[in-house]
Short mmCIF file of C-alpha atoms and ligand atoms in Angstrom, two decimals:
data_model
loop_
_atom_site.label_atom_id
_atom_site.label_comp_id
_atom_site.label_asym_id
_atom_site.label_seq_id
_atom_site.Cartn_x
_atom_site.Cartn_y
_atom_site.Cartn_z
CA MET A 1 18.50 2.52 24.06
CA PRO A 2 18.68 4.23 20.81
CA VAL A 3 16.77 2.35 18.22
CA LYS A 4 16.02 3.52 14.49
CA VAL A 5 12.31 3.20 13.21
CA MET A 6 11.92 2.60 9.67
CA ILE A 7 9.12 5.15 8.04
CA PRO A 8 7.45 3.31 4.73
CA THR A 9 6.62 5.54 2.08
CA PRO A 10 3.42 6.65 2.14
CA LEU A 11 4.10 7.62 5.88
CA ARG A 12 7.04 9.60 5.36
CA GLN A 13 4.94 12.74 4.17
CA TYR A 14 4.15 13.05 8.28
CA ALA A 15 7.50 12.54 9.79
CA GLU A 16 9.50 15.47 7.48
CA LYS A 17 10.00 12.75 4.57
CA ARG A 18 12.23 11.22 6.42
CA GLU A 19 13.07 7.37 5.98
CA SER A 20 14.22 6.38 9.41
CA VAL A 21 14.02 7.80 13.24
CA ASP A 22 16.49 7.57 15.92
CA LEU A 23 14.79 7.44 19.30
CA GLU A 24 15.13 6.10 22.48
CA ALA A 25 12.96 3.28 23.74
CA LYS A 26 13.40 -0.32 25.93
CA THR A 27 9.98 -1.72 23.83
CA VAL A 28 7.99 -1.52 20.62
CA ALA A 29 5.58 0.55 22.12
CA GLU A 30 7.35 2.92 23.58
CA ALA A 31 9.52 2.92 20.40
CA LEU A 32 6.00 3.69 18.47
CA SER A 33 4.76 5.75 21.17
CA SER A 34 7.67 8.17 21.00
CA LEU A 35 7.83 8.41 17.13
CA THR A 36 3.83 9.15 17.48
CA SER A 37 4.40 12.10 20.10
CA GLN A 38 7.35 13.28 17.83
CA PHE A 39 5.23 13.11 14.73
CA GLY A 40 1.32 13.71 15.54
CA ASP A 41 0.17 12.84 12.30
CA LEU A 42 1.39 9.63 12.30
CA LYS A 43 -1.10 8.74 14.86
CA LYS A 44 -4.46 8.38 12.50
CA HIS A 45 -2.57 5.90 10.06
CA LEU A 46 -1.01 3.60 12.45
CA TYR A 47 -3.89 3.40 15.05
CA SER A 48 -7.45 2.64 14.82
CA ASP A 49 -10.00 4.75 17.15
CA ASP A 50 -9.85 2.26 19.93
CA GLY A 51 -5.82 2.87 20.18
CA LYS A 52 -5.07 -0.82 18.87
CA LEU A 53 -2.67 -0.70 15.75
CA ARG A 54 -4.42 -1.10 12.38
CA SER A 55 -4.66 -4.39 11.57
CA PHE A 56 -2.44 -3.75 7.99
CA VAL A 57 -0.04 -2.06 9.93
CA ASN A 58 3.05 -4.72 10.54
CA VAL A 59 6.08 -4.15 12.51
CA TYR A 60 9.21 -6.12 12.45
CA VAL A 61 12.19 -6.04 14.59
CA ASN A 62 15.13 -6.91 12.47
CA ASP A 63 13.27 -8.90 10.03
CA GLU A 64 11.31 -10.36 12.44
CA ASP A 65 7.28 -10.04 12.66
CA ILE A 66 6.41 -8.93 16.35
CA ARG A 67 3.07 -11.18 16.08
CA TYR A 68 5.79 -14.05 16.57
CA LEU A 69 7.91 -12.30 19.21
CA GLN A 70 6.06 -10.48 22.18
CA ARG A 71 3.93 -8.07 20.23
CA GLU A 72 4.02 -4.40 21.11
CA LYS A 73 5.68 -5.71 24.60
CA THR A 74 9.01 -6.85 22.43
CA ALA A 75 11.82 -5.38 23.70
CA VAL A 76 14.31 -3.95 21.90
CA GLN A 77 18.19 -2.72 22.22
CA GLN A 78 20.45 -0.48 21.26
CA GLY A 79 21.01 -0.72 17.59
CA ASP A 80 17.63 -2.70 16.69
CA THR A 81 15.98 -1.66 13.57
CA ILE A 82 12.47 -1.80 14.05
CA SER A 83 10.44 -1.37 10.88
CA ILE A 84 6.86 -0.66 10.01
CA VAL A 85 5.90 -1.96 6.83
CA PRO A 86 2.06 -1.84 5.20
CA SER A 87 -0.05 -5.05 4.16
CA ILE A 88 -2.59 -4.13 1.66
CA ALA A 89 -6.13 -5.39 1.19
CA GLY A 90 -9.73 -3.94 -0.25
CA GLY A 91 -12.23 -5.08 -2.27
CA ALA A 92 -15.60 -4.35 -3.87
CA GLU A 93 -18.90 -3.45 -2.00
CA MET B 1 -1.77 12.63 -12.38
CA LEU B 2 -0.71 8.76 -13.38
CA ARG B 3 0.96 8.02 -16.84
CA VAL B 4 0.35 4.17 -17.61
CA GLY B 5 1.80 2.66 -20.51
CA GLU B 6 -0.67 0.55 -22.76
CA ALA B 7 1.29 -2.29 -22.78
CA LEU B 8 1.07 -1.94 -18.92
CA ILE B 9 -3.11 -1.67 -18.98
CA GLU B 10 -2.81 -4.81 -21.08
CA ARG B 11 -1.04 -6.90 -18.22
CA ILE B 12 -3.43 -5.47 -15.82
CA HIS B 13 -6.45 -6.23 -17.60
CA GLU B 14 -5.18 -9.78 -18.87
CA HIS B 15 -4.76 -10.24 -14.63
CA GLY B 16 -8.21 -9.28 -14.01
CA THR B 17 -9.81 -11.62 -16.69
CA ARG B 18 -7.29 -14.76 -15.84
CA ASP B 19 -8.66 -14.09 -12.17
CA TYR B 20 -12.13 -13.73 -12.53
CA PRO B 21 -14.64 -14.07 -11.10
CA ASN B 22 -12.39 -13.30 -7.95
CA GLU B 23 -10.33 -10.05 -7.47
CA CYS B 24 -6.68 -9.80 -8.68
CA CYS B 25 -4.19 -7.70 -7.15
CA GLY B 26 -0.64 -6.28 -7.77
CA ALA B 27 2.16 -3.75 -7.04
CA LEU B 28 2.65 -0.49 -9.29
CA LEU B 29 6.44 0.27 -9.84
CA GLY B 30 7.43 3.77 -11.12
CA ARG B 31 8.57 7.27 -10.81
CA GLU B 32 7.23 10.27 -8.95
CA GLU B 33 7.86 13.58 -10.52
CA GLY B 34 6.06 16.70 -8.79
CA LYS B 35 2.48 16.05 -8.98
CA ASP B 36 2.80 13.43 -11.76
CA ARG B 37 3.50 9.78 -11.29
CA THR B 38 4.77 7.47 -14.30
CA VAL B 39 4.13 3.56 -13.66
CA LEU B 40 6.93 1.44 -15.15
CA GLY B 41 6.44 -2.00 -14.17
CA LEU B 42 3.80 -4.04 -12.32
CA VAL B 43 4.58 -6.96 -9.70
CA PRO B 44 1.07 -9.25 -10.43
CA LEU B 45 0.66 -10.61 -6.80
CA ALA B 46 -1.49 -13.88 -5.21
CA ASN B 47 -4.58 -12.77 -3.52
CA GLN B 48 -4.43 -14.05 -0.29
CA ARG B 49 -8.07 -13.83 0.96
CA ASN B 50 -8.91 -17.34 -0.20
CA ASP B 51 -11.94 -17.31 2.22
CA SER B 52 -13.74 -14.41 0.07
CA PRO B 53 -11.55 -13.78 -2.82
CA ARG B 54 -14.69 -12.70 -5.02
CA ASN B 55 -15.55 -9.15 -2.93
CA ARG B 56 -12.03 -9.11 -1.28
CA PHE B 57 -8.12 -8.96 -1.74
CA SER B 58 -5.15 -8.88 0.82
CA ILE B 59 -1.26 -8.54 0.02
CA THR B 60 0.85 -9.67 2.83
CA SER B 61 3.45 -7.50 4.12
CA GLU B 62 5.95 -10.24 2.78
CA ASP B 63 4.97 -9.56 -0.41
CA VAL B 64 5.25 -5.60 -0.05
CA ARG B 65 8.67 -6.04 1.12
CA LEU B 66 9.20 -7.90 -2.00
CA ALA B 67 7.69 -5.13 -4.30
CA GLU B 68 9.77 -2.76 -2.67
CA LYS B 69 12.87 -4.07 -3.03
CA GLU B 70 12.00 -5.07 -7.14
CA ALA B 71 11.58 -0.95 -7.05
CA ALA B 72 14.83 -0.67 -5.85
CA ALA B 73 16.69 -2.67 -8.09
CA LYS B 74 15.23 -1.10 -10.72
CA GLY B 75 16.18 2.08 -8.79
CA TRP B 76 12.14 3.07 -8.78
CA GLU B 77 9.63 3.43 -6.37
CA LEU B 78 6.33 1.59 -5.39
CA ILE B 79 3.97 3.85 -5.88
CA GLY B 80 0.62 2.24 -5.58
CA TRP B 81 -1.31 -1.07 -6.02
CA TYR B 82 -3.84 -2.54 -8.86
CA HIS B 83 -7.07 -4.53 -8.01
CA SER B 84 -10.01 -5.76 -10.05
CA HIS B 85 -13.53 -5.09 -9.03
CA PRO B 86 -15.34 -8.04 -10.37
CA ASP B 87 -19.07 -7.01 -11.97
CA SER B 88 -18.64 -4.47 -9.66
CA PRO B 89 -17.94 -0.14 -10.76
CA ALA B 90 -14.02 1.15 -10.40
CA ARG B 91 -14.60 2.94 -7.44
CA PRO B 92 -13.50 2.36 -4.07
CA SER B 93 -15.86 0.53 -1.45
CA GLU B 94 -15.77 1.51 1.95
CA PHE B 95 -14.06 -1.30 2.85
CA ASP B 96 -11.09 -0.14 0.48
CA ARG B 97 -10.96 2.83 2.26
CA GLU B 98 -11.12 1.50 5.62
CA HIS B 99 -7.89 -0.47 4.41
CA ALA B 100 -6.08 2.18 2.22
CA TRP B 101 -2.75 4.23 2.99
CA PRO B 102 -2.53 7.52 2.28
CA TRP B 103 -0.17 8.19 -0.76
CA TYR B 104 -0.26 4.87 -2.91
CA SER B 105 -2.32 5.38 -6.25
CA TYR B 106 -4.85 2.59 -5.86
CA ILE B 107 -5.73 1.68 -9.80
CA ILE B 108 -9.32 0.02 -9.37
CA PHE B 109 -10.65 -1.69 -12.49
CA GLN B 110 -13.59 -2.99 -13.32
CA VAL B 111 -13.95 -6.87 -14.78
CA GLU B 112 -17.56 -7.60 -16.27
CA LYS B 113 -18.29 -10.93 -16.95
CA GLY B 114 -14.60 -11.66 -17.66
CA GLU B 115 -14.12 -8.48 -19.80
CA PRO B 116 -12.22 -5.67 -18.55
CA ARG B 117 -14.33 -1.96 -18.67
CA GLU B 118 -13.54 1.11 -16.46
CA MET B 119 -9.85 2.08 -14.93
CA ARG B 120 -9.66 4.70 -12.11
CA SER B 121 -7.50 5.94 -9.56
CA TRP B 122 -7.87 7.19 -6.39
CA ARG B 123 -5.91 8.46 -3.40
CA LEU B 124 -7.01 8.63 0.00
CA ASP B 125 -6.92 12.00 1.74
CA ASP B 126 -4.74 12.68 4.73
CA ASP B 127 -7.45 12.11 7.05
CA ARG B 128 -8.57 8.80 5.57
CA ALA B 129 -12.09 10.23 5.44
CA LYS B 130 -12.56 10.07 1.89
CA TYR B 131 -10.70 9.64 -1.53
CA GLN B 132 -9.80 12.21 -4.71
CA GLU B 133 -9.74 10.43 -7.70
CA GLU B 134 -6.23 10.86 -9.66
CA SER B 135 -6.95 11.14 -13.52
CA ILE B 136 -4.97 8.48 -15.56
CA GLU B 137 -2.89 9.27 -18.47
CA PHE B 138 -2.64 6.59 -20.89
CA ILE B 139 0.06 6.23 -22.94
CA SER B 140 1.27 4.46 -25.72
CA SER B 141 4.88 4.13 -24.83
CA VAL B 142 6.61 4.13 -21.87
CA PRO B 143 9.96 6.18 -20.96
CA ARG B 144 12.70 4.61 -20.47
CA TYR B 145 14.65 5.69 -17.28
ZN1 ZN C 1 -11.50 -2.61 -3.92
#
């Protein structure tokens, strides 16, 4: 199913400066794996070394946070938009 | 290079002083032209780390989307973030690095006993291993766009 993945501004430089990428996927996991196989440099910014999505990487399907759906197993359908949205964290020593 | 007008610096300082001894945080809106960026507006945000606000900050993805919308409405971009280091130097901690995104400008400023001190800006390398300092040019008036 063709779905659209929205790339956040800080990561567009690793995806040919594209705002979005259309790809075939049945779940969020498939979409992200297809995205990172197409644009390998995205991988280290989205996933930690143990292969899990980084804590400050948030994924929405049509404006709904996948944490409230079935996380990466969330099904997607033709015409759905998957958005990768940063959250920001830090601190002093 | 990151250009920041004095009036905006003043607002960032005030935010740091007001929230001291906690960390303050907010979004930097502006424009990028080649290698240069100009900060044209701010979105002060709430630090969501209520458990450890003196040495940690966090901004939710909802607030990130809000800041993006505000930038888009003005024809600008969300170019980075600012946060304070209460009684701690204006350079990124290991915790900062682990949570940073590339591309964004990260302004960090020290607030020493409630007084704003040194302000510096940093950008994460592509390999996430370290930061490069981005020089800040303090300007007296912000260009209009
Ligand atoms: Zn910090």
